[in-house]
Short mmCIF file of C-alpha atoms in Angstrom, two decimals:
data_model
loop_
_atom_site.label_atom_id
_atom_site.label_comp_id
_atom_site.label_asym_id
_atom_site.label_seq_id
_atom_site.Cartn_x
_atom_site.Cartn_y
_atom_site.Cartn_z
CA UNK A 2 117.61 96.07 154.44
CA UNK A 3 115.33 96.01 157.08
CA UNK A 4 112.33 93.12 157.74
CA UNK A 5 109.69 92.02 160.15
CA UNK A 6 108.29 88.85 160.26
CA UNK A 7 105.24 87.80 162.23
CA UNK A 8 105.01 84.27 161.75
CA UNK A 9 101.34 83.95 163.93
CA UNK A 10 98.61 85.56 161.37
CA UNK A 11 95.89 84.83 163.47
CA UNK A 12 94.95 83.78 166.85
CA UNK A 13 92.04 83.07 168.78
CA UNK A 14 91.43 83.05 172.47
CA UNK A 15 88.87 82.47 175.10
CA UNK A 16 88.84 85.78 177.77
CA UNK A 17 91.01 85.70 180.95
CA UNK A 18 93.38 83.49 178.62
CA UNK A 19 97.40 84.75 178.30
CA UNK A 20 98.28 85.33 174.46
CA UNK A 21 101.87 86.00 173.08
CA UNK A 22 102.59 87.74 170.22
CA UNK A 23 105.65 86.74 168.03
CA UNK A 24 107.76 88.89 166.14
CA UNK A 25 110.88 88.56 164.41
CA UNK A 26 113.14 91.05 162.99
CA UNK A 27 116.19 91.52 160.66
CA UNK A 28 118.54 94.50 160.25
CA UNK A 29 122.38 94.98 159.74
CA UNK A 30 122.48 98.43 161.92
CA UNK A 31 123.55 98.38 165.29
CA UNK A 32 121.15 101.43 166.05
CA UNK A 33 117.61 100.37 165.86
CA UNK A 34 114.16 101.17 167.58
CA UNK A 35 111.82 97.96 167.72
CA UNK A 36 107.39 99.37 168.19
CA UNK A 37 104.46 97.25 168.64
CA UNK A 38 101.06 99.12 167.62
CA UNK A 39 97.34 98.24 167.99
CA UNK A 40 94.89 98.74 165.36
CA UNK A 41 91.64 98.43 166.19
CA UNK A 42 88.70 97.89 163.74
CA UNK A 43 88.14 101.85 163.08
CA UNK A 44 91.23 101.29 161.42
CA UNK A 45 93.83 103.92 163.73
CA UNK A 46 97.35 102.60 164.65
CA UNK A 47 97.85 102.75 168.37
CA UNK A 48 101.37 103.05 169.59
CA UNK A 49 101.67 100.99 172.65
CA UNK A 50 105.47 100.67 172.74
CA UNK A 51 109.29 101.59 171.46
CA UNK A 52 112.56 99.87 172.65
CA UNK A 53 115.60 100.50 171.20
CA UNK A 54 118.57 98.17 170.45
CA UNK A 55 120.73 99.20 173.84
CA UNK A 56 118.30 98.44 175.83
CA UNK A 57 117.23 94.62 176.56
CA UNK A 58 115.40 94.98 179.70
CA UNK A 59 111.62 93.59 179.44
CA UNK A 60 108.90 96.09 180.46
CA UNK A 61 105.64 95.56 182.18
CA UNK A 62 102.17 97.72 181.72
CA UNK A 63 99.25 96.41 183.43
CA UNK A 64 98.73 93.53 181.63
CA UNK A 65 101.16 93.99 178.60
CA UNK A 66 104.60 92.74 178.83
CA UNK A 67 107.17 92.89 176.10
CA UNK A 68 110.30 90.58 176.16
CA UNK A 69 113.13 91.86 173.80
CA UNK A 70 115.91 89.10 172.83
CA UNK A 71 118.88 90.97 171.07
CA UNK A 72 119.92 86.87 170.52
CA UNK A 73 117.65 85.59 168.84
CA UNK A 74 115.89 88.85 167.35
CA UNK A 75 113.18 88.60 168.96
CA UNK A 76 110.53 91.08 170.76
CA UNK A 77 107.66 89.59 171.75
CA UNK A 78 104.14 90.89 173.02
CA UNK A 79 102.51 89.04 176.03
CA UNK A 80 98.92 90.20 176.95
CA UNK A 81 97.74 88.40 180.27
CA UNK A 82 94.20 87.88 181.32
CA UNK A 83 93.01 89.14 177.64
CA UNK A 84 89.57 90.80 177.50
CA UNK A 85 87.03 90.95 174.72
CA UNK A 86 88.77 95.03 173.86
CA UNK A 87 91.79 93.54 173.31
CA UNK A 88 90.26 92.19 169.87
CA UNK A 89 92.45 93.66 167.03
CA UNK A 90 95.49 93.34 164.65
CA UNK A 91 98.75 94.12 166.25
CA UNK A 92 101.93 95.09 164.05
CA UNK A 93 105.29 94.98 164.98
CA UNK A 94 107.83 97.71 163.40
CA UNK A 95 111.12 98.36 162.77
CA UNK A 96 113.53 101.60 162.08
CA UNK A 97 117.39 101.86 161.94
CA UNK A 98 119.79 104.05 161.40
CA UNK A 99 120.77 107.43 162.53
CA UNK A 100 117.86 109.77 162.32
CA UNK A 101 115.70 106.93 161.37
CA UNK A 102 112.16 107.34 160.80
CA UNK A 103 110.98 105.04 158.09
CA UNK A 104 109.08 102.23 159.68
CA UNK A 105 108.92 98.64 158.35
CA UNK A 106 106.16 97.12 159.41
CA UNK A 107 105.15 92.80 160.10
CA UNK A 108 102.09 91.43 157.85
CA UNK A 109 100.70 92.03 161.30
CA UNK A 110 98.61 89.41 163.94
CA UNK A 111 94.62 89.31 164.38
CA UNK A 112 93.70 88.87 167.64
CA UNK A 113 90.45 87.49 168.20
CA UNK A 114 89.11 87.37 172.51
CA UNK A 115 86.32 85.45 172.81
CA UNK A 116 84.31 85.75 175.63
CA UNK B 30 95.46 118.34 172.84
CA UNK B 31 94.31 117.00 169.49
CA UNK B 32 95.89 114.11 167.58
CA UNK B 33 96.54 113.33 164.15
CA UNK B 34 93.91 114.41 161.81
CA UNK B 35 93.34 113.62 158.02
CA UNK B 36 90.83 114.45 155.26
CA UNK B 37 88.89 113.07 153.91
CA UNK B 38 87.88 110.14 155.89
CA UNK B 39 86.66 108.25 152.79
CA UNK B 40 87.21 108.78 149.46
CA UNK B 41 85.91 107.08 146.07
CA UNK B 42 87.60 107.86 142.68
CA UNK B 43 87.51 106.52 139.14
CA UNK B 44 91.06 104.96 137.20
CA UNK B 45 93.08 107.52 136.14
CA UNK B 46 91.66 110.79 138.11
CA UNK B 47 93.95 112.20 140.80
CA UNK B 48 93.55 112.45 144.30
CA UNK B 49 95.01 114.73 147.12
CA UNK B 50 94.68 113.91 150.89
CA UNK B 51 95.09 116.13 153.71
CA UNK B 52 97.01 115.52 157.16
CA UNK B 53 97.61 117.63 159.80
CA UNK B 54 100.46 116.84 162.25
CA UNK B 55 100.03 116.85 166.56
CA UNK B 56 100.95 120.20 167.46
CA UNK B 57 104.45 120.59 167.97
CA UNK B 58 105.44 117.67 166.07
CA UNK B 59 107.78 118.64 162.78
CA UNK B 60 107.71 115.28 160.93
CA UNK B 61 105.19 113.69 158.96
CA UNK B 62 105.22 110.23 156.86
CA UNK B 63 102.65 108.89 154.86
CA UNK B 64 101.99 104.88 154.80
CA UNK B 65 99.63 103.06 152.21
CA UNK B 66 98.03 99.90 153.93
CA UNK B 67 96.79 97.36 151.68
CA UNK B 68 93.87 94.92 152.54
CA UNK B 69 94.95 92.25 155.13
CA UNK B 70 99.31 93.60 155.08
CA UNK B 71 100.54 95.83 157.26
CA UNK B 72 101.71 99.83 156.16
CA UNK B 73 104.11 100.56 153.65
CA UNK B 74 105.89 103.56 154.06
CA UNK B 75 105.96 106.42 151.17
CA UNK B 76 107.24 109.49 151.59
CA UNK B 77 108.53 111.29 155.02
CA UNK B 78 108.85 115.12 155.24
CA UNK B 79 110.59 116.99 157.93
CA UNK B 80 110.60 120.96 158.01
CA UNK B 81 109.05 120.88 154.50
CA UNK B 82 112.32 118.78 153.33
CA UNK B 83 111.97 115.17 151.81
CA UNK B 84 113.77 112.75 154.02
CA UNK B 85 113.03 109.49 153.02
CA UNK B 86 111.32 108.13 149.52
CA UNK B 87 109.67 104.79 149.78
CA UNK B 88 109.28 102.22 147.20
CA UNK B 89 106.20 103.68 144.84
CA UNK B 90 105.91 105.23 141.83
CA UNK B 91 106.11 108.66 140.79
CA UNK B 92 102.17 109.02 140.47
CA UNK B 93 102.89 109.59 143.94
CA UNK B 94 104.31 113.26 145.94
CA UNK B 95 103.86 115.16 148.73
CA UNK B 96 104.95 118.33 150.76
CA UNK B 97 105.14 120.01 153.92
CA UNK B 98 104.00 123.25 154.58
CA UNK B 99 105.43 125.70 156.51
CA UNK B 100 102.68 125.53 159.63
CA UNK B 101 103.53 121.92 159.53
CA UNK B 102 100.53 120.06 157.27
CA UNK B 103 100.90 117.99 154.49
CA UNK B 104 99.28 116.63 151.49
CA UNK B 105 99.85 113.90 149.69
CA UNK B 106 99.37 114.06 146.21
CA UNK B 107 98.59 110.37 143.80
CA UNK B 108 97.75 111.05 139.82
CA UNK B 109 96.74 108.69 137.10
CA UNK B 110 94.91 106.53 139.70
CA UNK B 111 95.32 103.04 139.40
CA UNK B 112 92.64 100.04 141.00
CA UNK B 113 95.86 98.91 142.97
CA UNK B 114 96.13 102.11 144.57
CA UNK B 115 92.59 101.01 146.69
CA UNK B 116 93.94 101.42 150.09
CA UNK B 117 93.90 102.87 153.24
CA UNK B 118 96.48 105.99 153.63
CA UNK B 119 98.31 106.84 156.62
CA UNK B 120 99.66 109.65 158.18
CA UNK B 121 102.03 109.97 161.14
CA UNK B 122 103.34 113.18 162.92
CA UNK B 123 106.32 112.61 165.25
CA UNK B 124 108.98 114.69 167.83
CA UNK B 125 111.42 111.92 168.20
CA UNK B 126 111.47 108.08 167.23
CA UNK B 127 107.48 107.24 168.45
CA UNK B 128 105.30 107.78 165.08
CA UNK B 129 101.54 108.98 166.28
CA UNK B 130 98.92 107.62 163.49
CA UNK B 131 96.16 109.74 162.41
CA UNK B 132 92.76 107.90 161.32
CA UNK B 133 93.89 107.39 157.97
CA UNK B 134 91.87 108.15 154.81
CA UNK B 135 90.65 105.20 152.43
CA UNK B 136 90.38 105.47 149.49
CA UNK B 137 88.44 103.52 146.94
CA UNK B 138 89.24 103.46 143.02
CA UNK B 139 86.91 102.04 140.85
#
């Protein structure tokens, strides 16, 4: 079985502040594909990223970073410099397995930038 | 080109009516999974349908079902609603491993 934890249920920031983003998952497959997506008040999951389990190296996009940890299960979201837009509740996600597409998704983290 | 869509946006029903919702897939994309989101948790995942097969079953009742159609679409189908059913419903289209979310319809059952 697979599971997502995201221990964090809310934080709150002033702007230009750095925020990470925990999140913790669990799966017996050796094959997996860890996503973080956005969702906004109007409600619409964003994708913002996918890594999967052969690959460890961090990436870097503007002001997102994501660090993946195969050792301690771990892939965590960094914003830097947050802004007022990036207001909303991220969710971390999960699939494994060959062909897999079900996603299992974190309880998820509200992000609150104040300015 | 044009995203995920699904219909209706909102949607009020009474206990024990049924409901159908609408989703329509990016273009090109073959897959499609529906996810129910409950109040304050994150998606659950239902059904997932690839070239009008059923690939993977969730953990809900059988009030729920679905299909895919052959240009693509789906529906997914909930009877004998239920006040626990109030949620909003998801639908992703994907190519690969990267689900796209539509807008999601909610749904309100009074």
């Amino acid at each position: 079985a697979q599971k997502v934890t995201q221990a964090q249920t809310e934080i709150s920031v002033v702007e230009k502040e750095d925020v990470t983003l925990d999140c913790v998952y669990e799966t017996r497959d050796t094959t997996y594909y860890l996503f973080w997506y956005k969702q906004p008040p109007s409600g619409e999951l964003v994708f913002l990223i996918r890594r999967n389990s052969f690959d460890e190296q961090n990436e870097i996009s503007g002001r997102y970073s994501w660090n993946f940890q195969k050792s301690t299960s771990s892939f965590n979201f960094t914003i830097t410099a947050s802004q007022v837009v990036d207001s909303a509740v991220y969710f971390c996600a999960l699939t494994a397995g060959q062909g897999a597409q079900k996603l299992v998704f974190g309880q998820g983290t509200r992000l609150t930038i104040n300015p | 080109d044009a995203g995920v869509t699904q219909s209706p946006t909102h949607l009020i029903k009474t206990r024990g009516q049924h409901v159908t919702l609408r989703c329509s897939p990016i273009s090109g994309h073959k897959s499609v999974s529906w996810y129910q989101q409950v109040l304050g948790q994150g998606p659950q995942f239902i059904f997932q349908y690839y070239e009008k097969e059923e690939r993977g079953r969730g953990n809900f009742p059988d009030r729920f079902s679905a299909r895919q159609f052959p240009n693509y679409s789906s529906e997914l189908n909930v009877n004998a609603l239920l006040l626990g059913d109030s949620a909003l419903y998801l639908c992703a289209s994907s190519l690969l491993y990267e689900q796209y979310f539509g807008p999601g319809t909610r749904l309100t059952v009074t």
